[in-house]
Coordinates of C-alpha atoms and ligand atoms in Angstrom, one line a residue:
M3 CA 34.1 8.0 37.8
T4 CA 35.3 4.5 37.8
G5 CA 34.6 3.5 34.1
P6 CA 37.0 1.0 32.4
Y7 CA 39.1 3.6 30.6
T8 CA 39.8 5.5 33.7
R9 CA 42.0 2.7 35.0
P10 CA 45.7 3.6 34.3
K11 CA 46.6 0.2 32.8
I12 CA 43.8 0.2 30.4
R13 CA 44.5 3.8 29.5
I14 CA 48.1 2.9 28.6
A15 CA 46.9 0.0 26.5
V16 CA 44.5 2.1 24.5
L17 CA 47.1 4.8 23.9
L18 CA 49.6 2.1 22.7
L19 CA 47.0 0.7 20.3
L20 CA 46.3 4.2 18.9
A21 CA 50.0 4.8 18.4
L22 CA 50.3 1.5 16.5
L23 CA 47.4 2.5 14.2
V24 CA 49.0 5.9 13.5
A25 CA 52.3 4.2 12.8
A26 CA 50.9 2.2 9.8
P27 CA 48.8 4.6 7.9
A28 CA 49.2 3.4 4.4
P29 CA 48.0 -0.2 4.6
V30 CA 44.9 1.0 6.5
E31 CA 44.2 3.6 3.9
A32 CA 44.7 1.1 1.1
R33 CA 42.6 -1.4 2.9
R34 CA 39.8 1.1 3.1
R35 CA 40.1 1.7 -0.6
S36 CA 40.0 -1.9 -1.7
R37 CA 38.4 -3.7 1.1
Q38 CA 40.9 -6.4 0.7
P39 CA 44.3 -6.7 2.2
T40 CA 45.1 -9.2 4.8
R41 CA 47.9 -8.9 7.3
S42 CA 49.7 -12.1 6.2
K43 CA 50.0 -10.9 2.6
L44 CA 51.8 -7.7 3.4
A45 CA 55.5 -7.5 3.0
K46 CA 57.5 -7.8 6.2
P47 CA 60.2 -5.2 6.9
I48 CA 63.8 -6.2 6.5
R49 CA 65.1 -7.2 9.9
G50 CA 67.2 -4.5 11.6
Q51 CA 65.8 -1.7 9.4
A52 CA 63.2 0.7 10.4
P53 CA 60.4 0.1 7.9
K54 CA 59.7 3.0 5.6
G55 CA 56.6 4.9 6.4
S56 CA 56.4 3.7 10.0
L57 CA 56.6 5.9 13.0
L58 CA 59.6 5.3 15.2
G59 CA 60.2 2.0 13.5
L60 CA 56.9 0.7 14.7
G61 CA 54.2 -0.7 12.5
R62 CA 54.5 -2.2 9.1
A63 CA 56.3 -1.3 5.9
I64 CA 54.7 0.3 2.9
D65 CA 55.2 -2.3 0.2
P66 CA 55.2 -0.6 -3.2
N67 CA 54.6 -4.0 -4.9
H68 CA 51.5 -4.8 -3.0
P69 CA 48.7 -5.6 -5.4
L70 CA 46.7 -2.7 -4.1
R71 CA 49.4 -0.2 -4.8
R72 CA 50.6 -1.9 -8.1
Q73 CA 49.7 0.1 -11.2
V74 CA 48.1 -2.3 -13.6
K75 CA 49.7 -1.8 -16.9
P76 CA 47.5 -1.0 -19.9
E77 CA 48.8 -4.1 -21.7
A78 CA 47.5 -6.3 -18.8
L79 CA 44.2 -4.5 -18.8
L80 CA 44.0 -5.0 -22.6
R81 CA 44.7 -8.7 -22.1
A82 CA 42.0 -8.9 -19.5
T83 CA 39.5 -7.0 -21.7
L84 CA 40.2 -9.3 -24.6
G85 CA 39.6 -12.3 -22.3
L86 CA 36.2 -10.8 -21.4
L87 CA 35.3 -10.2 -25.0
G88 CA 36.2 -13.8 -25.7
G89 CA 33.6 -14.8 -23.2
G90 CA 35.7 -14.7 -20.0
D91 CA 34.0 -14.3 -16.6
V92 CA 34.5 -10.9 -14.9
A93 CA 34.4 -12.7 -11.5
T94 CA 37.6 -14.6 -12.3
L95 CA 39.6 -11.4 -12.7
P96 CA 41.7 -10.3 -9.6
R97 CA 39.9 -7.5 -7.8
H98 CA 42.6 -4.9 -8.5
V99 CA 42.3 -5.6 -12.2
R100 CA 38.5 -5.2 -12.0
T101 CA 39.0 -1.9 -10.1
A102 CA 41.5 -0.7 -12.7
L103 CA 39.2 -1.6 -15.6
S104 CA 36.2 0.1 -14.2
K105 CA 38.2 3.2 -13.5
Q106 CA 39.4 3.3 -17.1
V107 CA 35.9 3.7 -18.4
K108 CA 34.4 5.2 -15.2
K109 CA 31.8 2.5 -15.1
S110 CA 30.8 0.1 -12.3
Q111 CA 32.5 -3.2 -12.0
R112 CA 29.1 -4.8 -12.7
S113 CA 29.0 -3.2 -16.1
L114 CA 32.3 -4.8 -17.1
R115 CA 30.1 -7.8 -18.2
K116 CA 28.5 -5.7 -20.9
R117 CA 29.9 -5.9 -24.4
K118 CA 29.4 -2.1 -24.8
T119 CA 31.7 -1.4 -21.8
Q120 CA 34.2 -4.0 -23.1
M121 CA 34.4 -2.2 -26.4
A122 CA 34.7 1.1 -24.7
L123 CA 37.6 -0.3 -22.8
I124 CA 39.2 -1.6 -26.1
D125 CA 38.9 1.9 -27.5
T126 CA 40.5 3.5 -24.4
L127 CA 43.3 1.0 -24.1
K128 CA 44.1 1.0 -27.8
R129 CA 44.7 4.7 -27.5
Q130 CA 47.0 4.2 -24.6
V131 CA 49.1 1.4 -25.9
G132 CA 49.3 2.4 -29.6
E133 CA 48.4 0.4 -32.7
Q134 CA 51.6 -1.7 -32.8
Q135 CA 51.4 -2.9 -29.2
F136 CA 47.7 -3.4 -29.6
E137 CA 48.3 -5.8 -32.5
K138 CA 50.9 -7.6 -30.5
V139 CA 48.7 -8.1 -27.5
A140 CA 45.6 -9.1 -29.4
G141 CA 47.7 -11.3 -31.7
S142 CA 49.1 -13.2 -28.7
Q143 CA 45.6 -14.3 -27.8
A144 CA 45.2 -15.5 -31.4
A145 CA 48.5 -17.4 -31.1
G146 CA 47.0 -19.5 -28.3
L147 CA 44.0 -20.2 -30.3
K148 CA 46.1 -21.1 -33.3
A149 CA 48.1 -23.6 -31.3
A150 CA 44.9 -25.2 -30.0
L151 CA 43.3 -25.4 -33.4
S152 CA 46.4 -26.7 -35.1
K153 CA 46.0 -29.8 -32.9
L154 CA 43.0 -30.5 -35.2
D155 CA 45.3 -30.4 -38.3
E156 CA 47.9 -32.8 -36.9
G157 CA 48.6 -35.6 -39.4
R158 CA 46.7 -33.8 -42.2
G159 CA 48.1 -32.2 -45.3
W160 CA 50.4 -33.4 -48.0
G161 CA 52.7 -35.8 -46.4
P162 CA 55.0 -35.3 -43.5
T163 CA 56.1 -31.7 -42.9
D164 CA 58.5 -32.0 -40.0
S165 CA 61.9 -30.5 -40.2
H166 CA 63.3 -33.9 -41.2
D167 CA 61.3 -34.0 -44.4
M168 CA 63.8 -33.7 -47.2
Q169 CA 61.1 -33.8 -49.8
R170 CA 59.4 -30.6 -48.7
G171 CA 56.5 -31.1 -51.2
W172 CA 58.2 -30.0 -54.4
G173 CA 59.7 -27.0 -52.7
W174 CA 56.6 -25.0 -52.2
Q175 CA 57.5 -24.3 -48.6
L176 CA 60.6 -22.5 -47.5
L177 CA 59.9 -23.0 -43.8
P178 CA 58.5 -25.9 -41.9
K179 CA 54.8 -25.9 -41.2
G180 CA 55.2 -25.3 -37.4
D181 CA 57.8 -22.6 -37.8
K182 CA 57.7 -19.9 -35.1
A183 CA 57.2 -17.3 -37.8
F184 CA 53.6 -18.4 -38.1
S185 CA 52.8 -17.9 -34.4
D186 CA 54.1 -14.4 -34.3
P187 CA 51.3 -12.3 -32.6
T188 CA 51.6 -9.3 -34.9
F189 CA 51.4 -11.6 -38.0
L190 CA 48.3 -13.4 -36.6
A191 CA 46.6 -10.1 -35.7
R192 CA 47.3 -8.8 -39.2
M193 CA 46.1 -12.0 -40.8
L194 CA 42.8 -11.6 -39.0
R195 CA 42.4 -8.0 -39.8
E196 CA 43.3 -8.3 -43.5
S197 CA 41.6 -11.5 -44.3
G198 CA 38.2 -10.0 -44.1
Q199 CA 37.5 -11.9 -40.9
T200 CA 36.7 -8.6 -39.4
G201 CA 33.7 -8.4 -41.7
H202 CA 34.6 -5.4 -43.9
G203 CA 35.4 -5.3 -47.5
M204 CA 34.5 -7.9 -50.1
V205 CA 37.0 -10.7 -49.8
H206 CA 40.0 -9.0 -48.2
N207 CA 40.1 -5.9 -46.2
E208 CA 42.9 -3.9 -47.6
P209 CA 45.2 -5.9 -49.9
S210 CA 47.0 -2.7 -50.7
R211 CA 48.2 -2.6 -47.1
A212 CA 49.2 -6.2 -47.3
I213 CA 51.1 -5.4 -50.5
D214 CA 53.0 -2.7 -48.5
V215 CA 53.9 -5.2 -45.8
F216 CA 55.0 -7.7 -48.5
R217 CA 57.1 -5.1 -50.3
S218 CA 58.7 -3.9 -47.2
A219 CA 59.8 -7.4 -46.2
W220 CA 61.0 -8.1 -49.8
S221 CA 63.2 -4.9 -49.7
K222 CA 65.1 -6.3 -46.8
I223 CA 66.1 -9.5 -48.6
A224 CA 65.8 -9.2 -52.4
P225 CA 68.2 -7.3 -54.7
N226 CA 67.5 -3.6 -54.4
N227 CA 66.7 -3.1 -58.1
V228 CA 64.0 -5.8 -58.2
R229 CA 60.5 -4.8 -57.3
P230 CA 57.3 -6.9 -57.3
E231 CA 54.7 -5.3 -59.5
A232 CA 51.9 -7.7 -60.1
F233 CA 50.5 -10.4 -57.9
A234 CA 48.8 -13.7 -58.7
L235 CA 47.6 -16.7 -56.9
T236 CA 49.7 -19.4 -58.6
G237 CA 53.0 -19.6 -60.4
S238 CA 51.3 -20.6 -63.6
D239 CA 49.1 -17.4 -63.4
A240 CA 52.2 -15.3 -62.8
N241 CA 53.9 -16.8 -65.9
N242 CA 50.8 -16.3 -67.9
L243 CA 50.9 -12.6 -67.0
L244 CA 54.2 -12.5 -68.9
Y245 CA 52.2 -12.6 -72.2
S246 CA 50.9 -9.1 -71.4
V247 CA 54.5 -8.1 -70.7
A248 CA 55.5 -9.6 -74.0
L249 CA 52.8 -7.8 -75.9
V250 CA 54.0 -4.4 -74.7
A251 CA 57.6 -5.3 -75.4
A252 CA 56.7 -6.4 -79.0
Q253 CA 54.6 -3.3 -79.6
R254 CA 57.5 -1.1 -78.5
R255 CA 60.2 -3.0 -80.4
L256 CA 58.3 -3.0 -83.6
G257 CA 56.8 0.5 -83.1
K258 CA 53.3 -1.0 -83.8
R259 CA 50.6 -0.4 -81.1
E260 CA 48.2 -2.3 -83.3
I261 CA 49.8 -5.6 -82.5
K262 CA 47.3 -7.6 -80.5
S263 CA 49.3 -10.6 -79.3
A264 CA 52.9 -11.6 -78.9
E265 CA 54.7 -14.9 -78.2
I266 CA 57.4 -15.9 -75.7
L267 CA 60.4 -18.0 -76.7
Y268 CA 61.4 -20.5 -74.0
F269 CA 64.3 -22.9 -73.3
D270 CA 63.5 -26.6 -73.7
G271 CA 63.1 -28.0 -70.1
V272 CA 61.2 -25.1 -68.4
Y273 CA 58.3 -26.1 -66.3
A274 CA 56.4 -22.9 -67.1
G275 CA 53.0 -23.9 -65.8
G276 CA 50.3 -26.4 -65.2
R277 CA 47.6 -24.3 -66.8
G278 CA 46.9 -21.5 -69.2
K279 CA 48.8 -20.7 -72.4
I280 CA 52.2 -20.9 -70.7
G281 CA 51.4 -24.6 -70.0
G282 CA 52.2 -25.2 -73.7
A283 CA 55.8 -24.4 -72.9
S284 CA 56.1 -27.0 -70.2
F285 CA 58.4 -30.0 -70.6
L286 CA 55.7 -32.1 -68.9
P287 CA 52.8 -33.3 -71.0
Y288 CA 50.1 -32.5 -68.5
G289 CA 50.9 -28.7 -68.6
K290 CA 50.1 -28.8 -72.3
D291 CA 46.5 -30.0 -71.7
G292 CA 44.3 -27.4 -73.4
A293 CA 47.2 -25.1 -74.1
P294 CA 48.1 -24.0 -77.6
N295 CA 51.0 -25.8 -79.3
L296 CA 54.1 -23.7 -78.6
E297 CA 56.7 -26.0 -80.1
A298 CA 57.6 -23.3 -82.7
Y299 CA 58.9 -21.1 -79.8
K300 CA 61.1 -23.7 -78.2
I301 CA 64.9 -23.1 -78.1
A302 CA 67.6 -25.7 -77.5
S303 CA 68.7 -25.4 -73.9
P304 CA 72.4 -25.6 -73.1
H305 CA 71.9 -26.6 -69.5
T306 CA 74.3 -28.8 -67.6
P307 CA 74.5 -30.7 -64.3
Q308 CA 77.9 -29.0 -63.6
F309 CA 78.3 -25.7 -62.0
G310 CA 81.6 -23.8 -61.5
R311 CA 84.4 -26.0 -62.7
I312 CA 83.0 -27.6 -65.8
T313 CA 84.9 -30.4 -67.5
K314 CA 86.4 -29.7 -70.9
A315 CA 84.3 -32.4 -72.5
E316 CA 81.1 -30.8 -71.1
V317 CA 82.2 -27.3 -72.2
K318 CA 82.6 -28.7 -75.7
R319 CA 79.2 -30.3 -75.7
L320 CA 77.6 -27.1 -74.3
E321 CA 79.3 -24.7 -76.7
K322 CA 77.5 -26.4 -79.7
I323 CA 74.1 -26.1 -78.1
E324 CA 74.8 -22.6 -76.9
A325 CA 75.6 -21.4 -80.4
Q326 CA 72.6 -23.2 -81.8
A327 CA 70.4 -21.5 -79.1
L328 CA 71.7 -18.0 -79.8
Q329 CA 71.1 -18.5 -83.5
Q330 CA 67.6 -19.9 -83.0
I331 CA 66.7 -16.9 -80.9
E332 CA 68.0 -14.3 -83.4
K333 CA 66.3 -16.1 -86.3
K334 CA 62.9 -16.4 -84.5
V335 CA 62.9 -12.7 -83.3
T336 CA 64.0 -11.2 -86.6
S337 CA 61.9 -13.4 -88.8
Q338 CA 59.3 -11.5 -90.7
T339 CA 56.8 -14.4 -90.7
G340 CA 55.0 -15.7 -87.7
K341 CA 53.8 -13.9 -84.6
P342 CA 55.9 -11.2 -83.1
I343 CA 58.2 -12.2 -80.2
G344 CA 58.1 -10.2 -77.0
G345 CA 60.3 -12.1 -74.6
L346 CA 62.5 -15.1 -73.7
L347 CA 61.6 -17.4 -70.7
I348 CA 64.4 -19.2 -68.9
E349 CA 64.8 -20.9 -65.6
P350 CA 68.3 -19.7 -64.5
M351 CA 68.5 -23.0 -62.6
L352 CA 66.2 -25.7 -63.8
G353 CA 64.5 -27.1 -60.8
A354 CA 61.5 -29.1 -61.9
K355 CA 63.3 -31.2 -64.6
G356 CA 66.1 -32.0 -62.2
V357 CA 68.8 -29.6 -61.1
Y358 CA 70.6 -28.0 -64.0
F359 CA 72.6 -24.9 -64.5
Y360 CA 73.9 -22.7 -67.4
R361 CA 77.4 -21.5 -68.0
P362 CA 77.7 -17.9 -66.8
E363 CA 79.6 -17.1 -70.1
F364 CA 76.6 -18.3 -72.0
L365 CA 74.1 -16.2 -70.0
L366 CA 76.2 -13.1 -70.5
K367 CA 76.1 -13.7 -74.3
L368 CA 72.4 -14.3 -74.1
R369 CA 72.0 -11.0 -72.2
T370 CA 73.9 -9.1 -75.0
L371 CA 71.9 -10.7 -77.7
C372 CA 68.5 -10.0 -76.1
D373 CA 69.5 -6.4 -75.6
K374 CA 70.5 -6.1 -79.2
L375 CA 67.2 -7.7 -80.2
K376 CA 65.2 -5.6 -77.7
I377 CA 63.5 -8.6 -76.1
P378 CA 63.2 -8.9 -72.3
I379 CA 64.6 -11.9 -70.5
M380 CA 62.0 -13.4 -68.2
A381 CA 63.4 -15.5 -65.4
D382 CA 61.1 -18.1 -63.8
E383 CA 62.2 -18.2 -60.2
I384 CA 59.0 -19.8 -58.9
L385 CA 60.8 -22.8 -57.5
T386 CA 64.2 -21.2 -56.9
G387 CA 63.3 -17.8 -55.5
G388 CA 63.1 -16.9 -51.9
G389 CA 66.5 -18.1 -50.9
R390 CA 66.3 -21.8 -51.6
T391 CA 69.5 -21.7 -53.6
G392 CA 71.4 -19.7 -50.9
K393 CA 70.7 -16.4 -52.6
F394 CA 67.3 -14.7 -53.0
F395 CA 67.2 -15.5 -56.7
A396 CA 69.1 -18.2 -58.5
Y397 CA 70.2 -15.8 -61.2
Q398 CA 72.3 -14.0 -58.6
H399 CA 74.8 -16.9 -58.7
Y400 CA 75.8 -15.8 -62.2
K401 CA 78.0 -12.8 -61.9
G402 CA 77.0 -9.9 -64.1
F403 CA 73.8 -11.5 -65.3
E404 CA 70.4 -10.0 -64.7
P405 CA 67.0 -10.7 -66.3
D406 CA 64.4 -8.0 -67.0
F407 CA 61.5 -9.7 -65.2
V408 CA 61.3 -12.4 -62.5
T409 CA 58.4 -14.5 -61.7
F410 CA 58.0 -15.8 -58.1
G411 CA 55.6 -18.0 -56.2
K412 CA 55.5 -21.3 -54.2
G413 CA 57.5 -20.8 -51.0
L414 CA 56.9 -17.1 -51.0
Q415 CA 53.3 -17.9 -50.6
V416 CA 52.1 -15.5 -53.2
A417 CA 53.0 -15.5 -56.9
G418 CA 53.8 -12.5 -59.1
V419 CA 55.9 -10.7 -61.5
A420 CA 58.8 -8.4 -60.4
T421 CA 60.6 -6.0 -62.6
V422 CA 64.4 -5.6 -62.6
R423 CA 65.9 -2.2 -63.1
R424 CA 69.1 -3.2 -64.7
D425 CA 70.3 0.4 -65.1
A426 CA 70.0 1.1 -61.4
P427 CA 73.0 2.8 -59.9
R428 CA 75.4 0.6 -57.9
D429 CA 77.1 1.1 -54.6
A430 CA 80.8 0.7 -53.8
K431 CA 80.4 -3.1 -53.6
G432 CA 78.6 -3.2 -57.0
K433 CA 75.2 -3.8 -55.4
P434 CA 72.3 -2.1 -57.1
V435 CA 70.7 0.8 -55.3
W436 CA 67.0 1.5 -55.6
D437 CA 66.1 4.3 -58.0
K438 CA 62.8 5.6 -59.1
R439 CA 63.4 5.7 -62.9
P440 CA 61.1 3.5 -64.8
P441 CA 62.5 0.1 -65.8
S442 CA 63.5 -0.5 -69.4
Y443 CA 60.5 -2.7 -69.9
S444 CA 57.3 -1.9 -68.0
M445 CA 54.5 -3.9 -66.7
P446 CA 51.3 -3.3 -68.4
R447 CA 48.5 -1.8 -66.3
G448 CA 45.2 -3.7 -66.1
M449 CA 42.4 -4.0 -63.7
T450 CA 41.2 -7.2 -62.2
T451 CA 38.8 -7.1 -59.2
L452 CA 40.7 -9.6 -57.2
S453 CA 44.4 -9.2 -58.1
A454 CA 46.0 -9.4 -54.7
Y455 CA 45.2 -11.5 -51.7
S456 CA 45.9 -10.3 -48.2
E457 CA 46.6 -13.6 -46.5
P458 CA 49.3 -15.0 -48.9
L459 CA 50.9 -11.6 -49.0
L460 CA 51.1 -11.3 -45.3
K461 CA 52.3 -14.9 -45.0
G462 CA 54.9 -14.2 -47.7
A463 CA 56.1 -11.2 -45.8
Q464 CA 56.4 -13.3 -42.7
V465 CA 58.4 -15.9 -44.5
M466 CA 60.8 -13.3 -45.9
T467 CA 61.3 -11.6 -42.6
R468 CA 62.1 -14.9 -41.0
I469 CA 64.6 -15.9 -43.7
H470 CA 66.2 -12.5 -43.3
D471 CA 66.3 -12.4 -39.5
G472 CA 67.3 -16.0 -39.2
K473 CA 70.0 -15.7 -41.9
L474 CA 68.4 -18.7 -43.5
M475 CA 69.8 -18.2 -46.9
Q476 CA 73.3 -18.5 -45.5
N477 CA 72.1 -21.6 -43.7
A478 CA 70.8 -23.0 -46.9
A479 CA 74.1 -22.5 -48.6
R480 CA 76.1 -24.1 -45.7
V481 CA 73.8 -27.1 -45.1
G482 CA 73.2 -27.7 -48.8
K483 CA 76.9 -28.0 -49.4
R484 CA 77.3 -30.5 -46.6
I485 CA 74.4 -32.7 -47.9
V486 CA 75.8 -32.7 -51.4
T487 CA 79.3 -33.7 -50.2
K488 CA 77.7 -36.5 -48.2
L489 CA 75.6 -37.7 -51.1
K490 CA 78.6 -37.7 -53.4
A491 CA 80.6 -39.7 -50.9
Y492 CA 77.8 -42.2 -50.6
A493 CA 77.3 -42.5 -54.4
K494 CA 81.0 -43.2 -54.8
A495 CA 81.0 -45.8 -52.1
H496 CA 77.8 -47.5 -53.3
P497 CA 77.7 -47.4 -57.1
S498 CA 74.9 -49.9 -57.2
D499 CA 72.7 -47.7 -55.1
Y500 CA 73.1 -44.8 -57.5
R501 CA 71.6 -44.2 -61.0
D502 CA 73.9 -41.6 -62.4
K503 CA 72.7 -41.1 -65.9
E504 CA 71.9 -37.5 -65.2
G505 CA 75.2 -36.8 -63.4
P506 CA 76.4 -37.0 -59.8
P507 CA 74.5 -35.6 -56.8
R508 CA 74.5 -31.9 -57.1
G509 CA 72.8 -28.8 -55.8
M510 CA 72.8 -25.1 -55.0
G511 CA 71.8 -24.3 -51.5
L512 CA 68.9 -26.5 -50.5
L513 CA 67.9 -27.3 -54.1
I514 CA 69.5 -30.7 -54.4
F515 CA 69.4 -33.5 -56.9
S516 CA 70.4 -37.0 -56.2
R517 CA 69.6 -40.3 -57.7
V518 CA 70.5 -42.2 -54.6
R519 CA 67.7 -44.9 -54.6
P520 CA 64.6 -42.8 -54.0
D521 CA 63.5 -44.7 -50.9
R522 CA 66.8 -43.8 -49.3
V523 CA 66.3 -40.1 -49.6
M524 CA 62.5 -39.9 -49.9
D525 CA 61.9 -38.0 -53.1
A526 CA 61.1 -40.2 -56.1
M527 CA 61.8 -37.2 -58.4
G528 CA 65.4 -37.2 -57.1
R529 CA 65.1 -33.7 -55.8
L530 CA 65.6 -32.8 -52.1
M531 CA 64.1 -29.6 -51.0
P532 CA 64.2 -29.4 -47.2
P533 CA 63.1 -26.3 -45.3
L534 CA 65.7 -23.5 -45.1
T535 CA 65.7 -24.0 -41.3
L536 CA 67.4 -27.4 -41.6
S537 CA 70.5 -27.4 -39.4
Q538 CA 73.7 -29.3 -40.0
Q539 CA 72.9 -31.5 -37.0
Q540 CA 69.5 -32.4 -38.4
A541 CA 71.0 -33.1 -41.8
D542 CA 73.6 -35.4 -40.2
Q543 CA 70.8 -37.1 -38.2
I544 CA 68.8 -37.8 -41.4
F545 CA 71.9 -39.4 -43.0
A546 CA 72.5 -41.5 -39.9
E547 CA 68.8 -42.6 -39.7
K548 CA 68.7 -43.6 -43.4
N549 CA 72.0 -45.4 -43.0
L550 CA 73.5 -43.2 -45.8
R551 CA 77.2 -43.6 -45.0
Ligands
PLP614 C1 59.8 -23.5 -62.2 C2 58.3 -23.5 -62.1 N1 57.6 -22.6 -62.7 C3 56.2 -22.5 -62.6 C4 55.6 -23.4 -61.8 C5 54.1 -23.3 -61.7 O1 53.7 -22.9 -60.4 P1 52.2 -23.3 -59.9 O2 52.3 -24.8 -59.6 O3 52.1 -22.5 -58.6 O4 51.2 -22.9 -60.9 C6 56.3 -24.4 -61.1 C7 55.6 -25.4 -60.3 O5 56.0 -26.5 -60.0 C8 57.7 -24.5 -61.3 O6 58.4 -25.4 -60.6

């Protein structure tokens, strides 16, 4: 026979070719499985080393990172599936991802186009990655969408909201609009789930779950003995809820369950509210529109622009008003005529009227009196709460003083009433420890269909977590001090630029008051309330830009 393979040279060449093929079994095997690899893409062996998996050092290396051998992680598959659900084209997915996806649900690659298969994939992958990771991955898709949509909002809203905005819209925001906290994937995923966007529920899916998220964030940052009990949409609503609290307190104090309404005493100068009965206590006329006349419950307010070292003359002035205030309270509570009193409303640091403080000595006396009279002290921290003053609540600046209720709102995104367990045990540092005993004054129960709103609760939780993790209260204290020092220096150097009828520039944390000509510092009300993220460098830059030297 003289066929071509019988010739010795050709026979050797054929044998050599066969040896080469045997020497590189894995890529061939893989190629068969995926129908894809090309020679050029495969990893080259390191020079001088016999490639692993080759016979006698011949042939190619087995590259564990090659796409065909790479295990596609469930997170990546989840991302790909979410893309498909969002209208993505299966054909644009790399082949190894398509293969992995179809394997997951044991369906053809063609069926990956079907919504049913995509949902089956979601189910399978959700089980694999767990709920937490699922939220993170799904939320990261939402973060992209949010970034794109927020382009539409650029330039809208109430005034500028960049981090150089010292006005910070009357303090209702603690963080700048574009803060990273609001692009956090888990947060966005929860917002979508809880906001009712997923189509279940009436308005919100499970506000109770959002309340848990809010309470858990709160517990990281608020004093341990203060617990949010009731939620409302606005600060005014939260303050109006205090009338229900006052009723229970008055019934208990007088031992008369038949009492049907009670009144709240308040210090002259509180903002109180822009609507509802509590609006009648406001120092501003528009809050009083439609509200009952509450002048009879107003108490002289011994507030002062000085904090800490108070001048002798100021102490003298204050002592008179303090005595008068304490007398008025006792008289009004013990009087047999008029409506029963069920509480006293104070702003531990007045924020709407300007920035004013009380003497700690006075607040301690007030505390003793209210305990004697058995009326709860209600602290309105709607403007000051959340860390603006450098502590979570402004009342924490007064050593030894605690109210019985605190109302919160504005920057915390959701308003409400929190109870303070003043008798909670303390740790070695004197800090309260949470205990389950009922508070001395309880919140009345009452049903309203829509009493808690998922979105503001989740947003509030996000704000508190960011403040806690970013140590933003400490930042507020540090930067605030610097700003006040600079404003004081400026006011001294430029007396004609400063209207100082209400005292020199002052502040607590980033709640600052300064009558340096409004156009120089932006806020016509004289208050500066920048976001808690403001850094010292940014503050310095603002001063330089405004030529405030
Ligand atoms: C101290 C204080 N309490 C209550 C309120 C009322 O809050 P809202 O405007 O959300 O009703 C405000 C609002 O400015 C406030 O500053």
